[in-house]
Coordinates of C-alpha atoms in Angstrom, one line a residue:
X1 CA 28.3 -37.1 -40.4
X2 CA 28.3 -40.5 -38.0
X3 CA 29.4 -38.5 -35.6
X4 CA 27.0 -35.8 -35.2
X5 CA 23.8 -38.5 -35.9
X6 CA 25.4 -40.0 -33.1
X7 CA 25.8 -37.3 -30.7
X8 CA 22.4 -35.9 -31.6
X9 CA 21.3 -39.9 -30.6
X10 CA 22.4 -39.5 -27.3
X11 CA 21.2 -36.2 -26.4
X12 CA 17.9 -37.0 -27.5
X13 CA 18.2 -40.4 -25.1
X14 CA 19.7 -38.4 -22.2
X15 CA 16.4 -37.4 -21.2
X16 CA 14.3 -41.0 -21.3
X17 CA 17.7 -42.4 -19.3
X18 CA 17.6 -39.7 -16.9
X19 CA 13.4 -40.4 -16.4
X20 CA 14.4 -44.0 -16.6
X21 CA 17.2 -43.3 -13.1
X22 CA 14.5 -41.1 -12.2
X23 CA 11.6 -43.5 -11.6
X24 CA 14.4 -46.5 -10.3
X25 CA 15.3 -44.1 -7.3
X26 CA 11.8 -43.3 -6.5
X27 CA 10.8 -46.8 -6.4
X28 CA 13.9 -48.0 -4.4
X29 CA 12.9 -45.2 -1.7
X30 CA 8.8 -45.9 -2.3
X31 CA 9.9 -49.7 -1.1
X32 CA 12.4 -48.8 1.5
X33 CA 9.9 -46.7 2.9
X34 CA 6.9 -49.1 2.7
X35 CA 8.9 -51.8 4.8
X36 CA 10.7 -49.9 7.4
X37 CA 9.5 -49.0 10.4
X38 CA 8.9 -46.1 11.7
X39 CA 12.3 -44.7 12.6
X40 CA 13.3 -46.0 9.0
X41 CA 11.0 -44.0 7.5
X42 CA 11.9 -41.0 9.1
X43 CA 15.9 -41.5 8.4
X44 CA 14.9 -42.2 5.0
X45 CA 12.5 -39.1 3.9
X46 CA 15.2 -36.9 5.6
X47 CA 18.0 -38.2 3.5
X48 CA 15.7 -38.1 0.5
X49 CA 15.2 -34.3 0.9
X50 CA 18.4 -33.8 1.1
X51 CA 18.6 -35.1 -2.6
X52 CA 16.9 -31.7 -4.2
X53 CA 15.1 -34.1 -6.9
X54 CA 11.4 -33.2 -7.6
X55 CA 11.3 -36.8 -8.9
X56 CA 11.0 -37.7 -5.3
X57 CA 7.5 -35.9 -4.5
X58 CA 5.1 -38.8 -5.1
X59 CA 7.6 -40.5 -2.1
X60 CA 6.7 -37.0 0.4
X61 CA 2.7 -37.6 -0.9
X62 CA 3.3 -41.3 0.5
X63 CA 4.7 -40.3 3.9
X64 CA 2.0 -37.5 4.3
X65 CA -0.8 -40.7 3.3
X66 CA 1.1 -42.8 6.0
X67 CA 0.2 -40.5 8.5
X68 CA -3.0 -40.1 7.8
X69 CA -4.1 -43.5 7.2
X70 CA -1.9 -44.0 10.6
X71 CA -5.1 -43.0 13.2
X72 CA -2.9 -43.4 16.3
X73 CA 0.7 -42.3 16.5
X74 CA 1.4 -44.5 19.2
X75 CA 5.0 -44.5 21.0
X76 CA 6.5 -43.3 17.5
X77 CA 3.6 -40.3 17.3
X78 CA 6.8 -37.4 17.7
X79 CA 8.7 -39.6 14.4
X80 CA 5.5 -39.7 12.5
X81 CA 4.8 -36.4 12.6
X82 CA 8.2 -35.1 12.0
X83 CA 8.5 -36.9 8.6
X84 CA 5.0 -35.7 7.9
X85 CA 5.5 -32.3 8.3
X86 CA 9.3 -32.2 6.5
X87 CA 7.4 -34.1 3.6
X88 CA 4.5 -31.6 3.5
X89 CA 7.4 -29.0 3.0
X90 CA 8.7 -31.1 0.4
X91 CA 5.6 -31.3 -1.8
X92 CA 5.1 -27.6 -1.2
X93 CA 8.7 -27.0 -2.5
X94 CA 8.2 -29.2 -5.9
X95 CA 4.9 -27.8 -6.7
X96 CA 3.2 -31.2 -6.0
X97 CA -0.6 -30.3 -6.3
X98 CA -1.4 -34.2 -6.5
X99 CA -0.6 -33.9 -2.6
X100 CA -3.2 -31.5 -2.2
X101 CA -6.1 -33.6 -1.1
X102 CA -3.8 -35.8 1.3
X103 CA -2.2 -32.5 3.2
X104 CA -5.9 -30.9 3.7
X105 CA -6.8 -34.6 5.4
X106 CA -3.9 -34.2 7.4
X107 CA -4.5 -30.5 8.9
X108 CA -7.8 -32.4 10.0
X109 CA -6.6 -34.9 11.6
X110 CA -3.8 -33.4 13.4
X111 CA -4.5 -30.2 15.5
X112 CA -0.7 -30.0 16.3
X113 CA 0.0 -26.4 15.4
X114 CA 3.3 -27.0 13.9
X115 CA 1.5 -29.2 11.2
X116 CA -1.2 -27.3 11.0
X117 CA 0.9 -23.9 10.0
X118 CA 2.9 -26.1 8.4
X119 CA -0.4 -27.6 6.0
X120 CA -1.7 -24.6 5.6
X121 CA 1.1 -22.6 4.0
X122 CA 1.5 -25.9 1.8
X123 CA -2.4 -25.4 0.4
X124 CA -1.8 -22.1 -0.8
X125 CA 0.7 -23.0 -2.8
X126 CA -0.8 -26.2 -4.2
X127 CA -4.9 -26.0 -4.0
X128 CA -5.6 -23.2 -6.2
X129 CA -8.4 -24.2 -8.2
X130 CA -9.6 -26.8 -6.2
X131 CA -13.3 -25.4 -4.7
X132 CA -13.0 -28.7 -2.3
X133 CA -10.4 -27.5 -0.4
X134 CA -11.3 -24.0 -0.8
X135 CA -14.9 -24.5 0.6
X136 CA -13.6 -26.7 3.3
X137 CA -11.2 -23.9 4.2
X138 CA -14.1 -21.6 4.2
X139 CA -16.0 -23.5 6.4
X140 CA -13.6 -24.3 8.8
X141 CA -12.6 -20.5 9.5
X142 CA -16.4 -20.1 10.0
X143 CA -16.7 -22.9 12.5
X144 CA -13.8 -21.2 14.3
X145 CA -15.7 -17.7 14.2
X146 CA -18.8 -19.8 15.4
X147 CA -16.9 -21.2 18.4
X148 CA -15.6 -18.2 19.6
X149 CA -18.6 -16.3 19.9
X150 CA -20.2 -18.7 21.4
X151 CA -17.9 -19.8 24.5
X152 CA -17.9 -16.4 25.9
X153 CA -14.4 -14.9 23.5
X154 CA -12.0 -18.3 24.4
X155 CA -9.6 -17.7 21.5
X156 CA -8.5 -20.5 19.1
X157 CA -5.0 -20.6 18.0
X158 CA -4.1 -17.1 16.4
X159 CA -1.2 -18.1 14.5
X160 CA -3.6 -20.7 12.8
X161 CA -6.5 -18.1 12.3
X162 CA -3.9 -15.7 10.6
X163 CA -2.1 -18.4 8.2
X164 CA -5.7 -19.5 7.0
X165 CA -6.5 -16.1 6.4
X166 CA -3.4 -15.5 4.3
X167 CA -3.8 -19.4 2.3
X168 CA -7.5 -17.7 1.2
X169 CA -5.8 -14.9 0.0
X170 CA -3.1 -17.2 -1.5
X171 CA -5.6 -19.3 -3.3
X172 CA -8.1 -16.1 -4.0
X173 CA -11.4 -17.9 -4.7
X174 CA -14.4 -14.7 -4.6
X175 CA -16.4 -17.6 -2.0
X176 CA -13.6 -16.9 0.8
X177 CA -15.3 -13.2 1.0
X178 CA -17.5 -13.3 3.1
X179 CA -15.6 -15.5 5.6
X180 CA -12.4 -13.2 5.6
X181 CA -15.0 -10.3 6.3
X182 CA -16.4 -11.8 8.9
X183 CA -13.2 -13.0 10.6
X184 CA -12.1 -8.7 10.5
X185 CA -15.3 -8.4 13.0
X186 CA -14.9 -11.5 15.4
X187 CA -12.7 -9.8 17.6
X188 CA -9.3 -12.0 17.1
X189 CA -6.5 -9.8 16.9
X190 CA -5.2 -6.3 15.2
X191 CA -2.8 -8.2 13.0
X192 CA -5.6 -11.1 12.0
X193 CA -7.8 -7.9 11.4
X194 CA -5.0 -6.1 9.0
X195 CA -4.4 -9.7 7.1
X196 CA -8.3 -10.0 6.0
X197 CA -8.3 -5.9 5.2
X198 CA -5.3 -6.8 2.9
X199 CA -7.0 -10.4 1.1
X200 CA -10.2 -8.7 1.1
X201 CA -8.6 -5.6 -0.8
X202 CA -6.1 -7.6 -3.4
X203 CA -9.2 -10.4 -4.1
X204 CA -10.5 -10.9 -7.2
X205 CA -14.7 -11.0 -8.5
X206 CA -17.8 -8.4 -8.4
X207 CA -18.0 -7.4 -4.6
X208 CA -19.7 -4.4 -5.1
X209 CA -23.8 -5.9 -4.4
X210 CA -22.0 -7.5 -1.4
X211 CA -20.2 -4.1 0.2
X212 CA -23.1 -2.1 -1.0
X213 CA -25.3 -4.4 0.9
X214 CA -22.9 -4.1 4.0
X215 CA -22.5 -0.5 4.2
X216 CA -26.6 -0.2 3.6
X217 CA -27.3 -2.8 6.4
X218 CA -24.5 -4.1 8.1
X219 CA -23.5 -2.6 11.5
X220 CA -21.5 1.0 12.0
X221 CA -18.0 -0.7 12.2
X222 CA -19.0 -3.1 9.2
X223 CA -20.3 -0.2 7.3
X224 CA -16.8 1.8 7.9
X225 CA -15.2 -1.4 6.9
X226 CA -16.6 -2.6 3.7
X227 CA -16.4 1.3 2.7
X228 CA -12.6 0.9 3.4
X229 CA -12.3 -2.1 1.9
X230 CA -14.2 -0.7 -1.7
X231 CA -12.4 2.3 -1.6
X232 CA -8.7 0.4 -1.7
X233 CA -9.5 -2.4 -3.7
X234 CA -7.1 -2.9 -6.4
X235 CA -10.1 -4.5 -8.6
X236 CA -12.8 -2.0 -8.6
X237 CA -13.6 0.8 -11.1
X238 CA -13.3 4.3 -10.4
X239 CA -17.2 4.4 -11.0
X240 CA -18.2 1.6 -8.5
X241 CA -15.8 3.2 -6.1
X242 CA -17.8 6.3 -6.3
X243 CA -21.2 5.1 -6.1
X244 CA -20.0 3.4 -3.1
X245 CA -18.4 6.4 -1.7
X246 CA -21.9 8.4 -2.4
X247 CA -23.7 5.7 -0.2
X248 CA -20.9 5.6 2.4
X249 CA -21.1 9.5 2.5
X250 CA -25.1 8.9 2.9
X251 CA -25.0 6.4 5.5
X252 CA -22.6 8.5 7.5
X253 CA -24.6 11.7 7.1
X254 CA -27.8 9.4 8.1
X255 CA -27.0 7.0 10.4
X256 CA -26.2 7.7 14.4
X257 CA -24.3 5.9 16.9
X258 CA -24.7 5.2 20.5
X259 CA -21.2 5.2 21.9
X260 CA -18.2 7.5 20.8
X261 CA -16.5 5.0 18.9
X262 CA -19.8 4.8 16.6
X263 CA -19.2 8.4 16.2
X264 CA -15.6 8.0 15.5
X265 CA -16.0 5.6 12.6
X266 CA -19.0 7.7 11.0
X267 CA -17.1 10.5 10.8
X268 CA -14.3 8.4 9.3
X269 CA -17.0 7.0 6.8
X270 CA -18.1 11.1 6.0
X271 CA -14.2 11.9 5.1
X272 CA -13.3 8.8 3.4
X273 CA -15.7 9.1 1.6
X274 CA -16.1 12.5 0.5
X275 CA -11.8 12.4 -0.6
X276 CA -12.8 9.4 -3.2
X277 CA -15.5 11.5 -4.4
X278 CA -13.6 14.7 -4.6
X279 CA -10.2 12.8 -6.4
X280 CA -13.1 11.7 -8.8
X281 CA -15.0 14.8 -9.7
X282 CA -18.0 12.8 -9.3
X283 CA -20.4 16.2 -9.7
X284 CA -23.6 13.7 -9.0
X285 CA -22.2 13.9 -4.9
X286 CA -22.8 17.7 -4.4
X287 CA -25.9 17.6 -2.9
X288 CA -24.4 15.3 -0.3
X289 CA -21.6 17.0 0.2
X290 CA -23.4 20.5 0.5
X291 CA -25.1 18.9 3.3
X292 CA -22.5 17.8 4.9
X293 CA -20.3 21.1 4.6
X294 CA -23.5 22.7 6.2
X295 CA -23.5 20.6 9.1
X296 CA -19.7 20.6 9.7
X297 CA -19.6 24.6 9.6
X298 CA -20.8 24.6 13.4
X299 CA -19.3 21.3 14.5
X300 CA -15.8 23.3 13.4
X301 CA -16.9 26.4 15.3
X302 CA -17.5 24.2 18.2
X303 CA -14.5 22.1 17.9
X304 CA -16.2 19.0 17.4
X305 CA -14.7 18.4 13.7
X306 CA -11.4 19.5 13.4
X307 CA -9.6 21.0 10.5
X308 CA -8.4 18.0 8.5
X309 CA -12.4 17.8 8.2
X310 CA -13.7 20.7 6.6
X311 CA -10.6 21.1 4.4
X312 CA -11.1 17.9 2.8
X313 CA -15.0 19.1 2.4
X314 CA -13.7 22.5 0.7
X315 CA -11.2 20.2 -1.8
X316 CA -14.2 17.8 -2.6
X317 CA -16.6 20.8 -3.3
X318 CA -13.9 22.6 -5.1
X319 CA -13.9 19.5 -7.5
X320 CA -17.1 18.9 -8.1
X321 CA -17.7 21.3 -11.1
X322 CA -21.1 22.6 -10.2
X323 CA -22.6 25.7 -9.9
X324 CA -23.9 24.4 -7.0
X325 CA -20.5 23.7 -5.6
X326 CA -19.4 27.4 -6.6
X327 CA -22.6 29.4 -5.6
X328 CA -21.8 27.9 -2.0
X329 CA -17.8 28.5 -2.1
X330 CA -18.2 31.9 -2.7
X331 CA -20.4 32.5 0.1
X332 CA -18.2 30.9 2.4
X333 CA -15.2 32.9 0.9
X334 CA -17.3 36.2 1.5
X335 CA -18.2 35.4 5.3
X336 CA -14.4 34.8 5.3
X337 CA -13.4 38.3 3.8
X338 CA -15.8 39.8 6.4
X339 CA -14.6 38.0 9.3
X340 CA -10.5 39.6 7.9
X341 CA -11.9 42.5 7.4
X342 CA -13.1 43.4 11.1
X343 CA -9.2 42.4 11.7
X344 CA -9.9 39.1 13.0
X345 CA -7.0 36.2 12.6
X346 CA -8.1 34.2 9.7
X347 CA -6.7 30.3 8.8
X348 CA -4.3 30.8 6.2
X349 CA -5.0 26.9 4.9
X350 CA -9.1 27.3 5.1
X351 CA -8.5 30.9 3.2
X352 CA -6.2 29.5 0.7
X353 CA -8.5 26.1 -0.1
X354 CA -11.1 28.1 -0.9
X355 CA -9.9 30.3 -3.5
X356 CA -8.0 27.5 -5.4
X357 CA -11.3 25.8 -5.3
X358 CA -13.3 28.4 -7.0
X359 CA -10.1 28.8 -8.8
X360 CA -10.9 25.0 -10.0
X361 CA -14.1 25.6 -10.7
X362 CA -13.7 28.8 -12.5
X363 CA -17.4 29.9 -12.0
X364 CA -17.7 33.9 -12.6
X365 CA -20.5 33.9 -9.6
X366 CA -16.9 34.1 -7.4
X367 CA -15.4 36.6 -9.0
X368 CA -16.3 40.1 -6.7
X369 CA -15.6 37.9 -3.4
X370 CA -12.2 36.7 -4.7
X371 CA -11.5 40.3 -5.8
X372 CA -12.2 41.2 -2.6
X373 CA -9.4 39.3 -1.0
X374 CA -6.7 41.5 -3.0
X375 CA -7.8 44.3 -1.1
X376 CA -7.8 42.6 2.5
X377 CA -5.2 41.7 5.2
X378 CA -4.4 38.5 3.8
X379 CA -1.0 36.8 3.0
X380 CA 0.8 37.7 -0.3
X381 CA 0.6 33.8 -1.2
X382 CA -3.5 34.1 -0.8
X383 CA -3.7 37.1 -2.9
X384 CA -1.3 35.4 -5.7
X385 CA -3.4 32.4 -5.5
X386 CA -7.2 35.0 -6.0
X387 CA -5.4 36.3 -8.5
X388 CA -4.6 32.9 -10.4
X389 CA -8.3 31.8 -9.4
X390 CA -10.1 34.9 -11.3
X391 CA -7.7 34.4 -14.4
X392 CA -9.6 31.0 -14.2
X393 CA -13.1 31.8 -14.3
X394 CA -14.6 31.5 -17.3
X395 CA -17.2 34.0 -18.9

């Protein structure tokens, strides 16, 4: 019995001694380090990385404080920020967030880009929470967007612009939105462009009053982007998606553009948005996407739309499950079966997306057009696919 009160004695202990050899090593370097000069310092926060012992991060805080409170390198500037930077890496790697505060200072006081990457990476690991750091962060990225529109498109440091980007997204704080959107439209870069798309998409809070008020107000490509943006999120409901998809498909139907990129990202706006409103049957959208199947009718016949647009328009109506929707199907499938019947070459896709539509609506105002088609020159897979589409409708 001795012997196990003993043995359960010294586990019990082993963890005060081990805190105990702990705190004696990280005062023997804190001293070391607070007496040696510069080239000692640097020796010594190397060989104390080496070490692997998270005990050691309030020594890496000190050596990052060093260099701030250090306003001119001097001879030893190269040494100074070497030990910085490795110590930066250190706090990062121990979860330090009590270094937080004292890496942010040092990103501001030294625009090396090594230490800024470097501090950057660091903060999103470490200043989640912390709406100091966040809003300077914010503000920052803004004063770069500032600068570059305003000395005629002289770019900062890319690499930088990106890894703030991605420590926002990191730290995902709802305040960073509008900065992040507003870095995707400054002009930087594809990649810098794809980053916010992807922070923007994965971050958290109630964007929808904001993207609504984009795609109401906000210029064509910002219109085309904050519908992108809604439509992807991983946060939003299926029903905020689709109200914004009904104003996207609005404002795309309504607005024009002056240069053929404007019309390029309006038409994107028209089919993004009318696929989200077909994948969610959202029946309130067939008026607007009536209108817009009128209008694409003779842009098709002229070759303005292509094909990928007005089958995405038959889907969505074919969803929709309004009489509305079918009345205006089955029209369309009738103009078809006249068109085959004077032995003209009909689209076998077009053809066959319109009778599985009906099919999916199942609204007997299609049935004499659909039993048309078993009697004309279409393909055996169109007439199987009428004939699944009448067993569908219901009476």
């Amino acid at each position: 019995m001795k012997r196990i009160v003993v043995f359960l004695l010294a586990v019990l202990a082993a963890p005060v001694v081990c805190a105990q050899e702990n705190q004696a090593l990280l005062d023997a370097y804190v001293k070391n380090f607070d007496k040696g000069n510069e080239d000692a310092k640097f020796r010594l926060i190397e060989d104390a990385s080496a070490l692997n012992n998270p005990a050691l991060a309030p020594l890496f805080r000190r050596a990052i404080d060093f260099a701030v409170s250090t306003s001119e390198f001097g001879k030893n500037k190269s040494l100074i920020r070497q030990f910085s930077v490795l110590s930066v890496e250190q706090c990062e790697r121990y979860k330090h967030v009590e270094a937080r505060t004292v890496i942010w200072k040092l990103f501001l006081m030294d625009d090396d880009s090594n230490v800024r990457l470097k501090t950057l990476k660091a903060l999103g690991a470490l200043a989640k929470g912390d709406m100091t750091i966040i809003g300077s962060l914010n503000n920052w990225l803004a004063a770069q967007i500032s600068s570059y529109r305003t000395t005629g498109g002289r770019k900062p440091h890319l690499g930088i612009i990106l890894r703030c980007v991605l420590t926002l997204g990191e730290l995902g704080d709802e305040s960073s939105f509008p900065v992040v959107f507003n870095v995707m439209h400054t002009g930087f870069s594809r990649e810098v462009d794809d980053a916010c798309r992807q922070v923007l998409i994965g971050m958290k809070g109630d964007f929808k009053p904001l993207l609504s008020n984009l795609i109401a107000d906000g210029t064509i490509r910002e219109k085309r982007d904050a519908l992108q943006v809604a439509l992807d999120s991983t946060r939003m409901s299926d029903g905020d998606k689709a109200e914004i998809a009904v104003l996207g498909l609005d404002k795309g139907l309504t607005v024009s553009g002056a240069t053929a990129q404007d019309a390029k990202d309006l038409r994107d706006m028209r089919m993004r948005s009318t696929k989200a409103l077909g994948i969610r049957r959202w029946s309130k959208a067939t008026p607007l996407i009536l209108r817009y199947f009128e209008e694409t009718l003779p842009e098709y016949d002229k070759g303005v739309a292509n094909k990928t647009e007005l089958l995405e328009i038959i889907r969505a109506l074919g969803s929709m499950g309004t009489h509305e929707a079918a009345q205006r199907l089955a029209l369309y499938l009738n103009f078809l079966n006249i068109y085959t019947e004077k032995r003209k070459v009909y689209d076998e896709q077009i053809v066959t997306e319109v009778v599985d539509g009906l099919g999916r609506l199942g609204d007997k105002v299609a049935f004499d057009y659909l039993m048309n088609v078993k009697f004309l020159n279409y393909s055996a897979r169109i007439k199987t696919n009428a004939d699944e589409a009448i067993k569908s409708l219901k009476w």
